[in-house]
Coordinates of C-alpha atoms and ligand atoms in Angstrom, one line a residue:
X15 CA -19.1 2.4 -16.7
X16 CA -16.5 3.1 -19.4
X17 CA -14.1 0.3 -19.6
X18 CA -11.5 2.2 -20.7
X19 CA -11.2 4.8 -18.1
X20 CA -8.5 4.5 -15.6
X21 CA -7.8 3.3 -11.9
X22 CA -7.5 5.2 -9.0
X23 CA -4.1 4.3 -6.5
X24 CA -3.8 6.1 -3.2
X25 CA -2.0 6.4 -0.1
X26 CA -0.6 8.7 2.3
X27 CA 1.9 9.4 0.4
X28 CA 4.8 7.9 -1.5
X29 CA 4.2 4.5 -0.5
X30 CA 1.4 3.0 -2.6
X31 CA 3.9 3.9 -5.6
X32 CA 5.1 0.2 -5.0
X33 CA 1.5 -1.1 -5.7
X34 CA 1.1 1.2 -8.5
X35 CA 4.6 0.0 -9.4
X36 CA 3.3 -3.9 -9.4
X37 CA -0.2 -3.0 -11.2
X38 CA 1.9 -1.2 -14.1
X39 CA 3.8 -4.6 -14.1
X40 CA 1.0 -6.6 -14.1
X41 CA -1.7 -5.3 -16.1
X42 CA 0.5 -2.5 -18.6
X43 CA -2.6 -1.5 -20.7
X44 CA -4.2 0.0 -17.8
X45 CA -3.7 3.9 -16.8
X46 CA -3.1 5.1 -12.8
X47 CA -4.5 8.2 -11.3
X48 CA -2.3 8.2 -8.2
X49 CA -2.9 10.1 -5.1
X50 CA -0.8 11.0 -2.3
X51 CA -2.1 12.3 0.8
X52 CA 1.3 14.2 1.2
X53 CA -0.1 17.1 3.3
X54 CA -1.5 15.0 5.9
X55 CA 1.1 12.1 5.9
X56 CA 1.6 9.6 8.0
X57 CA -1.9 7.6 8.5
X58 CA -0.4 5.1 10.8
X59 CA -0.8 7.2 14.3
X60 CA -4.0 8.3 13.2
X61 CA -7.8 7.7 14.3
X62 CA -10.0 5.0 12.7
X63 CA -12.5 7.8 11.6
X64 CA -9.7 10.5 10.6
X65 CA -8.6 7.5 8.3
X66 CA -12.1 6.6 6.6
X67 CA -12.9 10.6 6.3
X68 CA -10.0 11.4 4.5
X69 CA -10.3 8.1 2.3
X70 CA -13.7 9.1 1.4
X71 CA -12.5 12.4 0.5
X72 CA -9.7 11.3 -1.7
X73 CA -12.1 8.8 -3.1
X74 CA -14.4 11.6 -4.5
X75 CA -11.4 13.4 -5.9
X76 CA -10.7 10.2 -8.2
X77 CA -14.3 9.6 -8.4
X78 CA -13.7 13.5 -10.3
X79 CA -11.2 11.8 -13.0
X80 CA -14.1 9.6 -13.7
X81 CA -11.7 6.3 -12.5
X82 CA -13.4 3.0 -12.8
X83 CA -12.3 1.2 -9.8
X84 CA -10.0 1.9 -6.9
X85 CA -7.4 0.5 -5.5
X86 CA -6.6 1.2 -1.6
X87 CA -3.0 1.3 -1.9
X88 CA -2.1 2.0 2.0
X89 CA -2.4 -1.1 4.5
X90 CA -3.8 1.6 7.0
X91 CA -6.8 3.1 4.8
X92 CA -7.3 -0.8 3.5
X93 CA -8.1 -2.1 7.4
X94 CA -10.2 0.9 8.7
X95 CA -12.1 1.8 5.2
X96 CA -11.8 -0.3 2.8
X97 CA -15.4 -1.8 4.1
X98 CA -16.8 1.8 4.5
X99 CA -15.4 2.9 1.3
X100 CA -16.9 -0.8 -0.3
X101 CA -20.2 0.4 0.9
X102 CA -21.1 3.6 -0.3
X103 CA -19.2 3.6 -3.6
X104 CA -20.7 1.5 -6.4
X105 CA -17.5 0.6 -8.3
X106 CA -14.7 -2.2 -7.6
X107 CA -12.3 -1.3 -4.2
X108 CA -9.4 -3.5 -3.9
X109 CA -7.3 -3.3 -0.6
X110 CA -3.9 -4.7 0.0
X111 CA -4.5 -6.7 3.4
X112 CA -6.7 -9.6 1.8
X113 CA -4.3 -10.1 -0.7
X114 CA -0.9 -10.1 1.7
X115 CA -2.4 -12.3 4.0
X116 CA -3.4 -14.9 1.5
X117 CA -0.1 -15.2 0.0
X118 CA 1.9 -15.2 3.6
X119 CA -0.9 -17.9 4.6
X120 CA 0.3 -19.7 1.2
X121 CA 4.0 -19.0 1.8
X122 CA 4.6 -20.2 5.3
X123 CA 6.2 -23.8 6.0
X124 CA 7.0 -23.5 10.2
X125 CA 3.3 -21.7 10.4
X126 CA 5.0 -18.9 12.2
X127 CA 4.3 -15.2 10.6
X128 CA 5.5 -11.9 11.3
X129 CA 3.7 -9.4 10.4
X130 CA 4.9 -5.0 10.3
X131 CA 3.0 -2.2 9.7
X132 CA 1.5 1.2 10.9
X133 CA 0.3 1.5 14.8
X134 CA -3.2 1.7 13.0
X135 CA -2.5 -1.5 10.9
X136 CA -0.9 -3.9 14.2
X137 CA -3.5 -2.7 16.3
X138 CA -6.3 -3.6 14.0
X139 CA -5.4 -7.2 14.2
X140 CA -6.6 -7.1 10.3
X141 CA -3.7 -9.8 8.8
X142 CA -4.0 -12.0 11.7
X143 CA -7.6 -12.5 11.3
X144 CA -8.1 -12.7 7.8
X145 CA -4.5 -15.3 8.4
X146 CA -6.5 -17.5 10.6
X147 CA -9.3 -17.5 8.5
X148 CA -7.4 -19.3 6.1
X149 CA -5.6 -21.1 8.8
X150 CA -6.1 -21.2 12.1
X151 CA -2.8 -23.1 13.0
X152 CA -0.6 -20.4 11.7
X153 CA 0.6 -18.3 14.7
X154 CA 0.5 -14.6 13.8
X155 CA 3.4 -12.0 15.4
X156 CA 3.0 -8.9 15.4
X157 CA 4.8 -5.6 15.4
X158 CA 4.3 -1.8 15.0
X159 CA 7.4 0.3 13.4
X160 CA 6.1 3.6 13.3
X161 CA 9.2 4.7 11.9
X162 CA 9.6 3.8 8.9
X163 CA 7.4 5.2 6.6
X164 CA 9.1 8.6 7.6
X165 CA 12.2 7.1 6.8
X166 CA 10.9 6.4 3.6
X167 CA 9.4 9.6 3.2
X168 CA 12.4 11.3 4.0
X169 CA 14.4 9.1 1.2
X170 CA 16.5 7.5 3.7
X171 CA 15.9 4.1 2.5
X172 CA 19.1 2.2 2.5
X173 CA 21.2 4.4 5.2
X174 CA 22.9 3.0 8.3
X175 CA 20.1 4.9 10.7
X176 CA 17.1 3.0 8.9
X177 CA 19.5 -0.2 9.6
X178 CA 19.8 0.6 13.2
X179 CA 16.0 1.5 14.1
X180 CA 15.1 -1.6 11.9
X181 CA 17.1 -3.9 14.3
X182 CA 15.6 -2.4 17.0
X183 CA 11.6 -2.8 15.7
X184 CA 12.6 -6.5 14.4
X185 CA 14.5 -7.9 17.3
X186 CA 11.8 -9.1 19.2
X187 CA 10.2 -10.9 15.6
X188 CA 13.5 -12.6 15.1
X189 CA 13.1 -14.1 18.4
X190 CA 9.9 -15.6 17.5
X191 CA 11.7 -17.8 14.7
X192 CA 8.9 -16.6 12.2
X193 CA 10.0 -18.2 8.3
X194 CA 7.7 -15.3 6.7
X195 CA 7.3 -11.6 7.2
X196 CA 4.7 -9.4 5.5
X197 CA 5.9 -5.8 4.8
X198 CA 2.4 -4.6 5.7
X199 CA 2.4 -1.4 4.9
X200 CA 3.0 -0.1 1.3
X201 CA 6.2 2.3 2.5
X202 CA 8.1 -1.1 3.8
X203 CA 9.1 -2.4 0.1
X204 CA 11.0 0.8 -0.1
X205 CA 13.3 -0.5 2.3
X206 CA 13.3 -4.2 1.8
X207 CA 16.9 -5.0 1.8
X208 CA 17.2 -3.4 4.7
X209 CA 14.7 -5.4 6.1
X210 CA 16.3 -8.8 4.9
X211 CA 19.3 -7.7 5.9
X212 CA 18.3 -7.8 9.2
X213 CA 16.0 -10.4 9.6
X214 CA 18.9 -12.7 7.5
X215 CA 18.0 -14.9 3.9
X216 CA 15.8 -17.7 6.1
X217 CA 13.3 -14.8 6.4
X218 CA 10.8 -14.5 3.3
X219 CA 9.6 -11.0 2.6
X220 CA 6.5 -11.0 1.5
X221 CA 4.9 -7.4 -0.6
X222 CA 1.5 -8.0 -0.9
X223 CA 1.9 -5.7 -3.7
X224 CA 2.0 -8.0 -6.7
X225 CA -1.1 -10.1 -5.3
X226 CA -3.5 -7.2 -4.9
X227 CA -2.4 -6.2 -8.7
X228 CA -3.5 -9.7 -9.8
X229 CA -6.9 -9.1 -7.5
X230 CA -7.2 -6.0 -9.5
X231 CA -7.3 -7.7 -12.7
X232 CA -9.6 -10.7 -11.8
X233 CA -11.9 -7.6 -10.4
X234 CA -11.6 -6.2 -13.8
X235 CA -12.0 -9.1 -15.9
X236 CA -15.3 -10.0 -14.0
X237 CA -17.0 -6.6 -14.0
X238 CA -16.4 -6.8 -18.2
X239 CA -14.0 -3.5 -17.2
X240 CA -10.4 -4.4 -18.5
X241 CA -9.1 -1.7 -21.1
X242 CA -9.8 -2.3 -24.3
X243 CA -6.4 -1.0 -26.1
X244 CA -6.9 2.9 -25.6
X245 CA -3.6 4.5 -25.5
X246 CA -2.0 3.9 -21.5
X247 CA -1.4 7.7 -19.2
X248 CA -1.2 7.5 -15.7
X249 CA -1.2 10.9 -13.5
X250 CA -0.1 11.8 -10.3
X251 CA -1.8 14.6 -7.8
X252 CA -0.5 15.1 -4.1
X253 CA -2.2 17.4 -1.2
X254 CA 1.5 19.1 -0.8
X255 CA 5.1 18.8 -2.2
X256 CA 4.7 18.0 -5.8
X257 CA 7.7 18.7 -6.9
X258 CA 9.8 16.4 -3.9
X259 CA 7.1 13.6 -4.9
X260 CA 7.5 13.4 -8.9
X261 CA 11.6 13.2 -8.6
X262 CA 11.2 10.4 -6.0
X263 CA 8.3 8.6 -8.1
X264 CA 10.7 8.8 -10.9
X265 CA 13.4 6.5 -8.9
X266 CA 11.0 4.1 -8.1
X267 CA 8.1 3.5 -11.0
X268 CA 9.0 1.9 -14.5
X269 CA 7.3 5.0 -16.4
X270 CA 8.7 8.6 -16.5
X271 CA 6.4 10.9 -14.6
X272 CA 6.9 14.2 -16.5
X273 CA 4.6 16.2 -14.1
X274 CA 2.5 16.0 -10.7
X275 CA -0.1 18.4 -9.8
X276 CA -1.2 19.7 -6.1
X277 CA -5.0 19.7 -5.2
X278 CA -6.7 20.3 -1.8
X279 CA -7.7 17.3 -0.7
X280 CA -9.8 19.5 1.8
X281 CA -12.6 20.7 -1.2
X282 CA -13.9 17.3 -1.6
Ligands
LIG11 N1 1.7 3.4 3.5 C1 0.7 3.3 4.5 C2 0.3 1.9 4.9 O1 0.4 1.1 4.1 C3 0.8 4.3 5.6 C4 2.0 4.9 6.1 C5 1.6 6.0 7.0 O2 1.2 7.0 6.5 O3 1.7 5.9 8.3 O4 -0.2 1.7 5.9

């Protein structure tokens, strides 16, 4: 495995941008081949095995830029395939779940935890186990806002509509008097003051997006894998919209994305 090859992101679509964001933050000398599953956007209604055959696919396509490991940057792909995906591919997978629940597990003082996410995500139950594995006197709530990542899709990220469906997913959490609230899906980060602003500054906000980049680099460090001072290129390929998708990465990521390219997901 060449240690200087570079990492695979992906997600549905703009969303794992914030953990690409974080791992360009956290480890610089490292190059991204981002994917965004932009044609079939959004994961979150979809099937367990719709979600683990197009991760497998989009795996194979960054398997084709030769990357060393992957990162699953999508809370939906990271609790239906992330173990799949583990299996039959021999290189590091990081998810984003393991990681957010850790530090939410670590962050809470009342032991009461909200958790958002995708219908796929909630339903999966993924962050409160893996939160009551690490302890099992934390109460877990939990809550589905299917919304949002087209919201933030759609660019509407701090407008008085996102506000007002935001209060509506959130009321019933702020009734539960949680002290910590995991933005579990990669989109959510996107509209994070939106989010506080509704659930008010006692709330902490936790982006598991800066833990899973620091996962990626112990995963790195103990495969022998970390770059060894090649010059840094991340690229960026979508299944549709490239174009919309590289001026929105460019208000987001700390790098200037000069060009995006569209592939058919479908071929691999
Ligand atoms: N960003 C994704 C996640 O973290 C999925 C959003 C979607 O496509 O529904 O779950």
């Amino acid at each position: 495995m060449n240690r200087n090859a570079p990492i695979g992101v992906f997600d549905s679509g703009v969303g794992g941008l914030t953990v690409a964001r974080e791992i360009m933050r956290q480890i610089p000398n490292e190059s991204i081949i981002y994917f965004g599953d932009t044609a079939r956007v959004p994961y979150g209604s979809k099937s367990k095995e719709t979600i683990i055959t197009y991760s497998r696919q989009i795996v194979e396509f960054l398997l084709t830029k030769q990357v060393k490991a992957v990162v699953v940057g999508c809370n939906t792909a990271s609790a239906f395939a992330l173990e799949t995906l583990q299996k039959e591919f021999d290189i590091p997978m990081i998810g984003v779940v393991k990681p957010g629940a850790k530090v939410a597990a670590e962050t809470t003082v009342n032991h009461r935890v909200g958790i958002i996410g995708t219908l796929g995500t909630v339903n999966s139950d993924i962050y409160k186990n893996y939160i009551h594995e690490l302890n099992g006197g934390i109460e877990v709530f939990s809550k589905a806002c299917p919304l949002f990542a087209p919201l933030v899709e759609e660019g509407w990220l701090d407008d008085p509509i996102t506000y007002e469906v935001a209060t509506r997913y959130l009321n019933d959490l702020m009734k539960h008097e949680i002290d910590t609230l995991v933005l579990g899906c990669t989109h959510y980060p996107l509209i994070r003051k939106t989010v506080q602003k509704v659930m008010g500054d006692s709330v902490n906000l936790v982006n598991p997006a800066y833990e899973t980049a620091i996962s990626l680099r112990t995963a790195l460090e103990e495969a022998n894998l970390t770059n060894s001072g090649t010059e840094v290129k991340h690229k960026f390929y979508v299944s549709d919209g490239a174009e919309k998708f590289k001026s929105f990465a460019n208000t987001i990521l700390p790098c200037e994305v000069e060009e995006t390219k569209d592939i058919n997901i479908e071929l691999y």
